[in-house]
Amino acid sequence: MRSVITPGSHTFVTPATPADMPALAGWHVRPAQLADLPGLVALAEAADPGMTNLPADRGALAARIERSLDAFARPLAAPEDELYLLVLDDGTGRAVGTACLFSRIGQTWPFYSYKRTQIVHHSPTLARHDSHELLQITNDFGGASEVGGLFLHPAVRSSGAGRLLARSRYLFIAMHRARFAATTIAELRGWVSPDGGTPFWDAVGRQFFGMSLWEADRYCALHGNQLIADLMPRYPVYVALLPETARAAIGRVHASSQPALRLLEHEGLRLTGHVDIFDAGPSVACPTDQLRTLVDGRTARVARAAAPDAQLPHLIACGELGTFRCWLDRVGPAEPGDDRLRLSGAADCGEAVFHVPF
């Protein structure tokens, strides 16, 4: 229902520099394995309660890994309802971050969000027009793909690690395009006050659920969204009737999601006018084929020679499904006019790789 990623308008993301390279030497993104369960539990315990796609529950995390392994192993011609769970490996086998892709949301149960709309009331007698904002519950994103669940251990939030992990998902989509929908979306974590207050939830959701935002989030993360279908109001919410603190939270991004906001914008996702029904965080979307990585990325064969230091860093990905790997490397043509790539040795000579500027 909600993923930890974020929006904006036209923020520029500074490209990686050679200084980023040594810190990420040997680091790579790969599919999560059952052996990663202790590491994922540790990551979940380091996250705050708003991380709905990374619940601090060993059984729930094990079930997510199993579901992901099944998705990687399943032959498919089109997206169904798969979860692909990726981890950032620091080169020692330790998972220091995680991210998700959902191939087609809103299938097992509806994918709810509020759509921000306007309604005009007109009185000929008073010669008056009044426009009011409404929040209308919808399933507009049903059938789309979703990127979400982005979380890095606090100790490694530097040197391009977040960009490597976040953008690896788009390389996976590019290399397995038939497994994803025509539209890709992300739901973004909404604003919470410095003291942990949840003004939008307290004004709306709590009135129908009778529990805190964190309790509702956790319940839906573990048991699905049927609770929403059962208890959420069916009629539009007039924003003018909400407290000022709740109105101010609508569409506002959580401070911790600002870096992810810039990554999403850089990839081409834009605001849609929808907000999360729990915390009113905004949603972003983009036609999948217009994602920047899919537009700018290229496939090439690897030459057996190290690239010169002068070349700019690229994201490199190879492997299919369960053997997928993505890492940061410098690239360069093997020789003038040759379309092969020289890499530092993480891929085999002659191997096909997908690459995009970092």
mmCIF file of C-alpha atoms in Angstrom:
data_model
loop_
_atom_site.group_PDB
_atom_site.id
_atom_site.type_symbol
_atom_site.label_atom_id
_atom_site.label_comp_id
_atom_site.label_asym_id
_atom_site.label_seq_id
_atom_site.Cartn_x
_atom_site.Cartn_y
_atom_site.Cartn_z
ATOM 1 C CA MET A 1 0.000 0.000 0.000
ATOM 2 C CA ARG A 2 2.804 2.442 0.769
ATOM 3 C CA SER A 3 6.450 2.369 -0.156
ATOM 4 C CA VAL A 4 9.281 4.449 1.163
ATOM 5 C CA ILE A 5 10.217 6.651 -1.761
ATOM 6 C CA THR A 6 9.523 10.329 -2.531
ATOM 7 C CA PRO A 7 8.508 13.092 -5.102
ATOM 8 C CA GLY A 8 9.232 16.633 -6.200
ATOM 9 C CA SER A 9 9.282 18.575 -9.465
ATOM 10 C CA HIS A 10 12.556 19.116 -11.326
ATOM 11 C CA THR A 11 15.450 18.573 -8.917
ATOM 12 C CA PHE A 12 18.829 17.718 -10.488
ATOM 13 C CA VAL A 13 20.730 14.733 -9.092
ATOM 14 C CA THR A 14 24.503 15.297 -9.083
ATOM 15 C CA PRO A 15 26.256 12.542 -11.066
ATOM 16 C CA ALA A 16 28.653 10.201 -9.317
ATOM 17 C CA THR A 17 32.315 11.110 -9.419
ATOM 18 C CA PRO A 18 35.402 8.896 -9.319
ATOM 19 C CA ALA A 19 35.515 9.562 -5.557
ATOM 20 C CA ASP A 20 32.412 7.387 -5.174
ATOM 21 C CA MET A 21 34.112 4.384 -6.732
ATOM 22 C CA PRO A 22 36.532 3.179 -4.010
ATOM 23 C CA ALA A 23 33.859 3.249 -1.297
ATOM 24 C CA LEU A 24 31.627 0.935 -3.361
ATOM 25 C CA ALA A 25 34.305 -1.446 -4.659
ATOM 26 C CA GLY A 26 32.847 -4.948 -4.568
ATOM 27 C CA TRP A 27 29.384 -3.728 -3.604
ATOM 28 C CA HIS A 28 26.552 -5.070 -5.735
ATOM 29 C CA VAL A 29 22.793 -5.515 -5.784
ATOM 30 C CA ARG A 30 21.398 -9.041 -6.049
ATOM 31 C CA PRO A 31 18.184 -10.976 -5.296
ATOM 32 C CA ALA A 32 17.541 -11.656 -1.606
ATOM 33 C CA GLN A 33 18.160 -15.205 -0.389
ATOM 34 C CA LEU A 34 16.955 -17.041 2.711
ATOM 35 C CA ALA A 35 20.482 -16.696 4.097
ATOM 36 C CA ASP A 36 19.853 -12.929 4.170
ATOM 37 C CA LEU A 37 17.028 -13.275 6.700
ATOM 38 C CA PRO A 38 19.115 -12.369 9.796
ATOM 39 C CA GLY A 39 20.482 -9.326 7.972
ATOM 40 C CA LEU A 40 17.012 -8.220 6.868
ATOM 41 C CA VAL A 41 15.723 -8.595 10.423
ATOM 42 C CA ALA A 42 18.579 -6.365 11.601
ATOM 43 C CA LEU A 43 17.753 -3.802 8.897
ATOM 44 C CA ALA A 44 14.072 -3.849 9.857
ATOM 45 C CA GLU A 45 14.967 -3.275 13.495
ATOM 46 C CA ALA A 46 17.097 -0.274 12.466
ATOM 47 C CA ALA A 47 14.173 1.229 10.522
ATOM 48 C CA ASP A 48 11.405 3.278 12.074
ATOM 49 C CA PRO A 49 7.776 2.082 12.150
ATOM 50 C CA GLY A 50 6.942 3.822 8.855
ATOM 51 C CA MET A 51 8.801 1.187 6.808
ATOM 52 C CA THR A 52 5.763 -0.864 5.853
ATOM 53 C CA ASN A 53 7.619 -2.979 3.276
ATOM 54 C CA LEU A 54 10.246 -3.971 5.856
ATOM 55 C CA PRO A 55 8.307 -5.095 8.954
ATOM 56 C CA ALA A 56 10.390 -6.073 11.979
ATOM 57 C CA ASP A 57 8.815 -9.524 11.982
ATOM 58 C CA ARG A 58 10.985 -12.546 11.200
ATOM 59 C CA GLY A 59 8.110 -14.636 9.879
ATOM 60 C CA ALA A 60 6.816 -11.865 7.617
ATOM 61 C CA LEU A 61 10.300 -11.193 6.217
ATOM 62 C CA ALA A 62 10.880 -14.901 5.583
ATOM 63 C CA ALA A 63 7.572 -15.036 3.699
ATOM 64 C CA ARG A 64 8.641 -12.056 1.568
ATOM 65 C CA ILE A 65 11.928 -13.735 0.678
ATOM 66 C CA GLU A 66 10.091 -16.945 -0.258
ATOM 67 C CA ARG A 67 7.619 -15.004 -2.389
ATOM 68 C CA SER A 68 10.489 -13.202 -4.112
ATOM 69 C CA LEU A 69 12.423 -16.412 -4.780
ATOM 70 C CA ASP A 70 9.285 -17.872 -6.344
ATOM 71 C CA ALA A 71 8.942 -14.792 -8.580
ATOM 72 C CA PHE A 72 12.549 -15.024 -9.764
ATOM 73 C CA ALA A 73 12.105 -18.732 -10.546
ATOM 74 C CA ARG A 74 8.724 -18.515 -12.287
ATOM 75 C CA PRO A 75 8.557 -18.423 -16.113
ATOM 76 C CA LEU A 76 6.284 -15.533 -17.099
ATOM 77 C CA ALA A 77 5.199 -13.796 -20.282
ATOM 78 C CA ALA A 78 3.457 -10.923 -18.465
ATOM 79 C CA PRO A 79 3.289 -9.478 -14.947
ATOM 80 C CA GLU A 80 0.927 -11.142 -12.514
ATOM 81 C CA ASP A 81 1.413 -10.278 -8.841
ATOM 82 C CA GLU A 82 5.151 -10.761 -8.213
ATOM 83 C CA LEU A 83 7.404 -9.280 -5.559
ATOM 84 C CA TYR A 84 11.099 -8.998 -6.432
ATOM 85 C CA LEU A 85 13.178 -8.344 -3.320
ATOM 86 C CA LEU A 86 16.708 -7.025 -3.876
ATOM 87 C CA VAL A 87 19.505 -6.462 -1.372
ATOM 88 C CA LEU A 88 22.642 -4.338 -1.444
ATOM 89 C CA ASP A 89 25.606 -6.632 -0.706
ATOM 90 C CA ASP A 90 28.744 -4.946 0.661
ATOM 91 C CA GLY A 91 30.979 -7.538 -0.992
ATOM 92 C CA THR A 92 31.128 -9.834 2.039
ATOM 93 C CA GLY A 93 27.686 -11.387 1.580
ATOM 94 C CA ARG A 94 26.148 -9.017 4.135
ATOM 95 C CA ALA A 95 22.914 -7.215 3.191
ATOM 96 C CA VAL A 96 23.225 -3.522 4.100
ATOM 97 C CA GLY A 97 20.167 -2.304 2.213
ATOM 98 C CA THR A 98 17.012 -3.522 0.534
ATOM 99 C CA ALA A 99 14.582 -2.472 -2.201
ATOM 100 C CA CYS A 100 11.485 -3.978 -3.830
ATOM 101 C CA LEU A 101 9.699 -4.176 -7.137
ATOM 102 C CA PHE A 102 6.039 -5.152 -7.380
ATOM 103 C CA SER A 103 5.213 -6.308 -10.891
ATOM 104 C CA ARG A 104 1.460 -5.624 -10.854
ATOM 105 C CA ILE A 105 -0.284 -4.115 -7.863
ATOM 106 C CA GLY A 106 -3.952 -4.204 -6.925
ATOM 107 C CA GLN A 107 -4.485 -7.838 -7.882
ATOM 108 C CA THR A 108 -4.876 -9.780 -4.628
ATOM 109 C CA TRP A 109 -6.702 -6.838 -3.046
ATOM 110 C CA PRO A 110 -7.358 -3.276 -4.248
ATOM 111 C CA PHE A 111 -4.500 -0.770 -4.110
ATOM 112 C CA TYR A 112 -6.184 2.177 -2.446
ATOM 113 C CA SER A 113 -5.200 5.843 -2.526
ATOM 114 C CA TYR A 114 -6.917 9.201 -2.229
ATOM 115 C CA LYS A 115 -7.250 11.284 -5.390
ATOM 116 C CA ARG A 116 -7.226 15.035 -4.865
ATOM 117 C CA THR A 117 -10.139 16.540 -6.796
ATOM 118 C CA GLN A 118 -12.134 19.780 -6.859
ATOM 119 C CA ILE A 119 -15.865 20.347 -6.702
ATOM 120 C CA VAL A 120 -17.584 23.688 -7.380
ATOM 121 C CA HIS A 121 -20.736 24.802 -5.564
ATOM 122 C CA HIS A 122 -22.706 27.594 -7.270
ATOM 123 C CA SER A 123 -25.453 29.768 -5.856
ATOM 124 C CA PRO A 124 -27.237 31.927 -8.493
ATOM 125 C CA THR A 125 -29.075 33.740 -5.700
ATOM 126 C CA LEU A 126 -25.830 34.882 -4.075
ATOM 127 C CA ALA A 127 -23.916 34.983 -7.365
ATOM 128 C CA ARG A 128 -21.265 32.917 -5.658
ATOM 129 C CA HIS A 129 -18.954 30.105 -6.757
ATOM 130 C CA ASP A 130 -17.092 28.110 -4.119
ATOM 131 C CA SER A 131 -14.450 25.522 -5.009
ATOM 132 C CA HIS A 132 -13.678 22.789 -2.494
ATOM 133 C CA GLU A 133 -10.961 20.161 -2.491
ATOM 134 C CA LEU A 134 -12.090 16.566 -2.006
ATOM 135 C CA LEU A 135 -10.202 13.370 -1.271
ATOM 136 C CA GLN A 136 -11.821 10.533 -3.219
ATOM 137 C CA ILE A 137 -10.766 6.963 -2.439
ATOM 138 C CA THR A 138 -9.712 5.194 -5.648
ATOM 139 C CA ASN A 139 -7.973 2.151 -7.056
ATOM 140 C CA ASP A 140 -6.503 4.159 -9.957
ATOM 141 C CA PHE A 141 -3.113 2.436 -9.774
ATOM 142 C CA GLY A 142 -4.481 -1.086 -10.000
ATOM 143 C CA GLY A 143 -2.455 -3.004 -12.591
ATOM 144 C CA ALA A 144 0.620 -0.737 -12.440
ATOM 145 C CA SER A 145 4.112 -1.759 -11.349
ATOM 146 C CA GLU A 146 5.531 -0.244 -8.166
ATOM 147 C CA VAL A 147 9.023 0.494 -6.897
ATOM 148 C CA GLY A 148 9.314 0.703 -3.130
ATOM 149 C CA GLY A 149 10.813 -0.619 0.067
ATOM 150 C CA LEU A 150 14.049 1.352 -0.273
ATOM 151 C CA PHE A 151 16.075 1.249 2.948
ATOM 152 C CA LEU A 152 19.783 1.578 3.692
ATOM 153 C CA HIS A 153 21.442 0.907 7.011
ATOM 154 C CA PRO A 154 22.225 4.333 8.517
ATOM 155 C CA ALA A 155 25.951 3.525 8.590
ATOM 156 C CA VAL A 156 26.206 3.275 4.774
ATOM 157 C CA ARG A 157 24.130 6.253 3.616
ATOM 158 C CA SER A 158 26.922 7.873 1.642
ATOM 159 C CA SER A 159 29.143 7.515 -1.416
ATOM 160 C CA GLY A 160 26.371 6.686 -3.866
ATOM 161 C CA ALA A 161 25.140 3.532 -2.120
ATOM 162 C CA GLY A 162 21.537 4.740 -2.119
ATOM 163 C CA ARG A 163 21.612 5.564 -5.813
ATOM 164 C CA LEU A 164 23.170 2.200 -6.645
ATOM 165 C CA LEU A 165 20.429 0.366 -4.766
ATOM 166 C CA ALA A 166 17.529 2.542 -5.947
ATOM 167 C CA ARG A 167 18.512 2.633 -9.607
ATOM 168 C CA SER A 168 19.310 -1.090 -9.784
ATOM 169 C CA ARG A 169 15.551 -1.681 -9.853
ATOM 170 C CA TYR A 170 15.211 0.157 -13.148
ATOM 171 C CA LEU A 171 18.024 -1.869 -14.699
ATOM 172 C CA PHE A 172 16.182 -5.007 -13.604
ATOM 173 C CA ILE A 173 12.999 -3.711 -15.245
ATOM 174 C CA ALA A 174 14.899 -2.884 -18.445
ATOM 175 C CA MET A 175 16.388 -6.381 -18.610
ATOM 176 C CA HIS A 176 13.037 -8.081 -17.865
ATOM 177 C CA ARG A 177 10.638 -5.632 -19.499
ATOM 178 C CA ALA A 178 7.857 -8.145 -20.214
ATOM 179 C CA ARG A 179 7.490 -8.804 -16.481
ATOM 180 C CA PHE A 180 6.375 -5.242 -15.717
ATOM 181 C CA ALA A 181 3.360 -3.083 -16.537
ATOM 182 C CA ALA A 182 2.955 -0.063 -18.789
ATOM 183 C CA THR A 183 3.086 2.334 -15.818
ATOM 184 C CA THR A 184 5.457 2.437 -12.852
ATOM 185 C CA ILE A 185 4.467 4.194 -9.639
ATOM 186 C CA ALA A 186 5.857 4.903 -6.191
ATOM 187 C CA GLU A 187 4.039 5.899 -3.029
ATOM 188 C CA LEU A 188 5.891 8.300 -0.819
ATOM 189 C CA ARG A 189 6.083 8.526 2.894
ATOM 190 C CA GLY A 190 3.997 11.347 4.316
ATOM 191 C CA TRP A 191 4.836 13.986 6.877
ATOM 192 C CA VAL A 192 5.144 13.138 10.559
ATOM 193 C CA SER A 193 5.753 15.852 13.149
ATOM 194 C CA PRO A 194 9.089 15.954 15.028
ATOM 195 C CA ASP A 195 7.396 14.527 18.118
ATOM 196 C CA GLY A 196 5.933 11.617 16.117
ATOM 197 C CA GLY A 197 2.500 13.140 15.620
ATOM 198 C CA THR A 198 0.423 11.972 12.649
ATOM 199 C CA PRO A 199 -2.063 14.802 12.004
ATOM 200 C CA PHE A 200 -3.693 13.468 8.840
ATOM 201 C CA TRP A 201 -4.180 9.990 10.244
ATOM 202 C CA ASP A 202 -5.493 11.343 13.528
ATOM 203 C CA ALA A 203 -8.077 13.469 11.696
ATOM 204 C CA VAL A 204 -9.239 10.801 9.229
ATOM 205 C CA GLY A 205 -8.059 7.213 9.572
ATOM 206 C CA ARG A 206 -8.086 6.948 13.349
ATOM 207 C CA GLN A 207 -11.788 7.860 13.344
ATOM 208 C CA PHE A 208 -12.589 4.647 11.443
ATOM 209 C CA PHE A 209 -9.822 2.244 12.509
ATOM 210 C CA GLY A 210 -9.563 3.063 16.207
ATOM 211 C CA MET A 211 -5.795 2.501 16.242
ATOM 212 C CA SER A 212 -2.578 4.432 15.726
ATOM 213 C CA LEU A 213 -1.020 4.927 12.298
ATOM 214 C CA TRP A 214 1.817 2.552 13.180
ATOM 215 C CA GLU A 215 -0.613 -0.147 14.328
ATOM 216 C CA ALA A 216 -2.641 0.174 11.117
ATOM 217 C CA ASP A 217 0.509 0.211 8.975
ATOM 218 C CA ARG A 218 1.845 -2.901 10.650
ATOM 219 C CA TYR A 219 -1.468 -4.726 10.386
ATOM 220 C CA CYS A 220 -1.740 -4.051 6.649
ATOM 221 C CA ALA A 221 1.927 -4.939 6.094
ATOM 222 C CA LEU A 222 1.370 -8.334 7.708
ATOM 223 C CA HIS A 223 -2.208 -9.116 6.663
ATOM 224 C CA GLY A 224 -2.997 -7.122 3.521
ATOM 225 C CA ASN A 225 -5.365 -4.262 2.763
ATOM 226 C CA GLN A 226 -8.726 -5.912 3.396
ATOM 227 C CA LEU A 227 -8.945 -3.908 6.612
ATOM 228 C CA ILE A 228 -9.042 -0.746 4.502
ATOM 229 C CA ALA A 229 -11.845 -2.067 2.328
ATOM 230 C CA ASP A 230 -13.822 -3.010 5.426
ATOM 231 C CA LEU A 231 -13.436 0.180 7.460
ATOM 232 C CA MET A 232 -12.490 3.187 5.311
ATOM 233 C CA PRO A 233 -15.275 5.670 4.464
ATOM 234 C CA ARG A 234 -16.803 5.219 1.021
ATOM 235 C CA TYR A 235 -17.609 8.894 0.508
ATOM 236 C CA PRO A 236 -15.248 11.758 -0.381
ATOM 237 C CA VAL A 237 -13.569 13.707 2.404
ATOM 238 C CA TYR A 238 -14.045 17.491 2.269
ATOM 239 C CA VAL A 239 -10.585 18.870 3.031
ATOM 240 C CA ALA A 240 -12.050 22.102 4.438
ATOM 241 C CA LEU A 241 -13.583 20.100 7.295
ATOM 242 C CA LEU A 242 -10.194 18.809 8.464
ATOM 243 C CA PRO A 243 -8.030 20.557 11.073
ATOM 244 C CA GLU A 244 -5.371 22.888 9.684
ATOM 245 C CA THR A 245 -2.589 20.523 10.783
ATOM 246 C CA ALA A 246 -4.164 17.692 8.781
ATOM 247 C CA ARG A 247 -4.707 19.889 5.712
ATOM 248 C CA ALA A 248 -1.064 20.997 5.817
ATOM 249 C CA ALA A 249 0.102 17.366 5.805
ATOM 250 C CA ILE A 250 -1.693 16.436 2.552
ATOM 251 C CA GLY A 251 0.903 15.771 -0.131
ATOM 252 C CA ARG A 252 3.796 16.720 2.169
ATOM 253 C CA VAL A 253 6.886 14.483 2.113
ATOM 254 C CA HIS A 254 8.546 13.047 5.208
ATOM 255 C CA ALA A 255 11.951 14.632 5.816
ATOM 256 C CA SER A 256 13.725 11.255 5.646
ATOM 257 C CA SER A 257 12.322 10.683 2.149
ATOM 258 C CA GLN A 258 13.827 13.784 0.549
ATOM 259 C CA PRO A 259 16.878 11.929 -0.888
ATOM 260 C CA ALA A 260 14.588 9.306 -2.406
ATOM 261 C CA LEU A 261 12.454 12.111 -3.820
ATOM 262 C CA ARG A 262 15.387 13.366 -5.849
ATOM 263 C CA LEU A 263 16.170 9.876 -7.121
ATOM 264 C CA LEU A 264 12.601 9.372 -8.311
ATOM 265 C CA GLU A 265 12.494 12.721 -10.054
ATOM 266 C CA HIS A 266 15.820 12.023 -11.708
ATOM 267 C CA GLU A 267 14.311 8.818 -13.096
ATOM 268 C CA GLY A 268 11.336 10.716 -14.547
ATOM 269 C CA LEU A 269 8.506 9.997 -12.091
ATOM 270 C CA ARG A 270 6.157 12.913 -11.455
ATOM 271 C CA LEU A 271 3.357 13.824 -9.054
ATOM 272 C CA THR A 272 -0.046 12.347 -9.904
ATOM 273 C CA GLY A 273 -2.434 14.158 -7.558
ATOM 274 C CA HIS A 274 -2.907 11.040 -5.423
ATOM 275 C CA VAL A 275 -1.948 10.672 -1.756
ATOM 276 C CA ASP A 276 -1.631 7.760 0.632
ATOM 277 C CA ILE A 277 -4.797 7.062 2.593
ATOM 278 C CA PHE A 278 -2.898 6.647 5.863
ATOM 279 C CA ASP A 279 -0.410 9.534 6.040
ATOM 280 C CA ALA A 280 -1.323 11.569 2.890
ATOM 281 C CA GLY A 281 2.143 11.187 1.383
ATOM 282 C CA PRO A 282 2.141 11.916 -2.370
ATOM 283 C CA SER A 283 2.391 9.454 -5.248
ATOM 284 C CA VAL A 284 4.512 9.682 -8.391
ATOM 285 C CA ALA A 285 4.240 7.789 -11.661
ATOM 286 C CA CYS A 286 5.727 7.501 -15.131
ATOM 287 C CA PRO A 287 5.144 5.391 -18.249
ATOM 288 C CA THR A 288 7.573 2.521 -17.744
ATOM 289 C CA ASP A 289 9.132 2.891 -21.178
ATOM 290 C CA GLN A 290 9.904 6.542 -20.373
ATOM 291 C CA LEU A 291 11.936 5.781 -17.256
ATOM 292 C CA ARG A 292 15.307 7.445 -17.713
ATOM 293 C CA THR A 293 17.243 4.210 -17.276
ATOM 294 C CA LEU A 294 15.224 2.493 -19.998
ATOM 295 C CA VAL A 295 15.683 5.444 -22.346
ATOM 296 C CA ASP A 296 19.408 5.983 -21.736
ATOM 297 C CA GLY A 297 20.517 2.405 -21.084
ATOM 298 C CA ARG A 298 22.332 0.254 -23.633
ATOM 299 C CA THR A 299 23.338 -3.386 -24.036
ATOM 300 C CA ALA A 300 26.937 -4.236 -24.905
ATOM 301 C CA ARG A 301 29.487 -7.049 -24.792
ATOM 302 C CA VAL A 302 32.390 -6.974 -22.353
ATOM 303 C CA ALA A 303 36.014 -6.753 -23.455
ATOM 304 C CA ARG A 304 38.745 -8.121 -21.197
ATOM 305 C CA ALA A 305 40.577 -4.930 -20.314
ATOM 306 C CA ALA A 306 40.287 -2.454 -17.480
ATOM 307 C CA ALA A 307 38.763 0.888 -18.352
ATOM 308 C CA PRO A 308 40.921 3.988 -17.916
ATOM 309 C CA ASP A 309 40.308 6.054 -14.789
ATOM 310 C CA ALA A 310 39.214 9.008 -16.890
ATOM 311 C CA GLN A 311 35.986 7.290 -17.913
ATOM 312 C CA LEU A 312 32.829 8.231 -16.018
ATOM 313 C CA PRO A 313 31.157 5.632 -13.765
ATOM 314 C CA HIS A 314 28.248 3.610 -15.093
ATOM 315 C CA LEU A 315 25.774 1.240 -13.526
ATOM 316 C CA ILE A 316 26.354 -2.232 -14.957
ATOM 317 C CA ALA A 317 23.946 -5.156 -14.736
ATOM 318 C CA CYS A 318 24.171 -8.714 -15.957
ATOM 319 C CA GLY A 319 22.448 -12.031 -15.403
ATOM 320 C CA GLU A 320 18.850 -13.102 -15.794
ATOM 321 C CA LEU A 321 16.276 -13.201 -13.005
ATOM 322 C CA GLY A 322 17.863 -15.020 -10.045
ATOM 323 C CA THR A 323 21.397 -14.420 -11.305
ATOM 324 C CA PHE A 324 20.846 -10.655 -11.685
ATOM 325 C CA ARG A 325 23.698 -8.478 -10.437
ATOM 326 C CA CYS A 326 24.128 -4.700 -10.574
ATOM 327 C CA TRP A 327 27.233 -2.734 -9.616
ATOM 328 C CA LEU A 328 29.113 0.506 -10.223
ATOM 329 C CA ASP A 329 32.066 0.456 -12.634
ATOM 330 C CA ARG A 330 34.026 2.632 -15.034
ATOM 331 C CA VAL A 331 33.490 1.851 -18.677
ATOM 332 C CA GLY A 332 35.174 2.638 -21.957
ATOM 333 C CA PRO A 333 35.256 1.255 -25.517
ATOM 334 C CA ALA A 334 37.778 -1.522 -26.076
ATOM 335 C CA GLU A 335 39.255 0.482 -28.946
ATOM 336 C CA PRO A 336 38.099 3.311 -31.222
ATOM 337 C CA GLY A 337 34.967 2.306 -33.094
ATOM 338 C CA ASP A 338 34.440 -0.820 -30.987
ATOM 339 C CA ASP A 339 31.076 -1.004 -29.194
ATOM 340 C CA ARG A 340 32.354 -3.406 -26.521
ATOM 341 C CA LEU A 341 32.952 -2.190 -22.967
ATOM 342 C CA ARG A 342 36.047 -2.439 -20.841
ATOM 343 C CA LEU A 343 35.218 -3.168 -17.206
ATOM 344 C CA SER A 344 37.267 -3.787 -14.080
ATOM 345 C CA GLY A 345 36.688 -7.535 -14.147
ATOM 346 C CA ALA A 346 33.289 -8.047 -12.483
ATOM 347 C CA ALA A 347 31.869 -9.488 -15.730
ATOM 348 C CA ASP A 348 33.277 -12.129 -18.064
ATOM 349 C CA CYS A 349 34.784 -11.331 -21.438
ATOM 350 C CA GLY A 350 32.086 -11.529 -24.105
ATOM 351 C CA GLU A 351 29.261 -11.391 -21.562
ATOM 352 C CA ALA A 352 26.259 -9.213 -22.404
ATOM 353 C CA VAL A 353 25.648 -6.407 -19.910
ATOM 354 C CA PHE A 354 23.157 -3.570 -19.629
ATOM 355 C CA HIS A 355 24.711 -0.235 -18.692
ATOM 356 C CA VAL A 356 23.652 3.347 -18.041
ATOM 357 C CA PRO A 357 25.528 6.450 -16.827
ATOM 358 C CA PHE A 358 25.496 6.775 -13.038
#
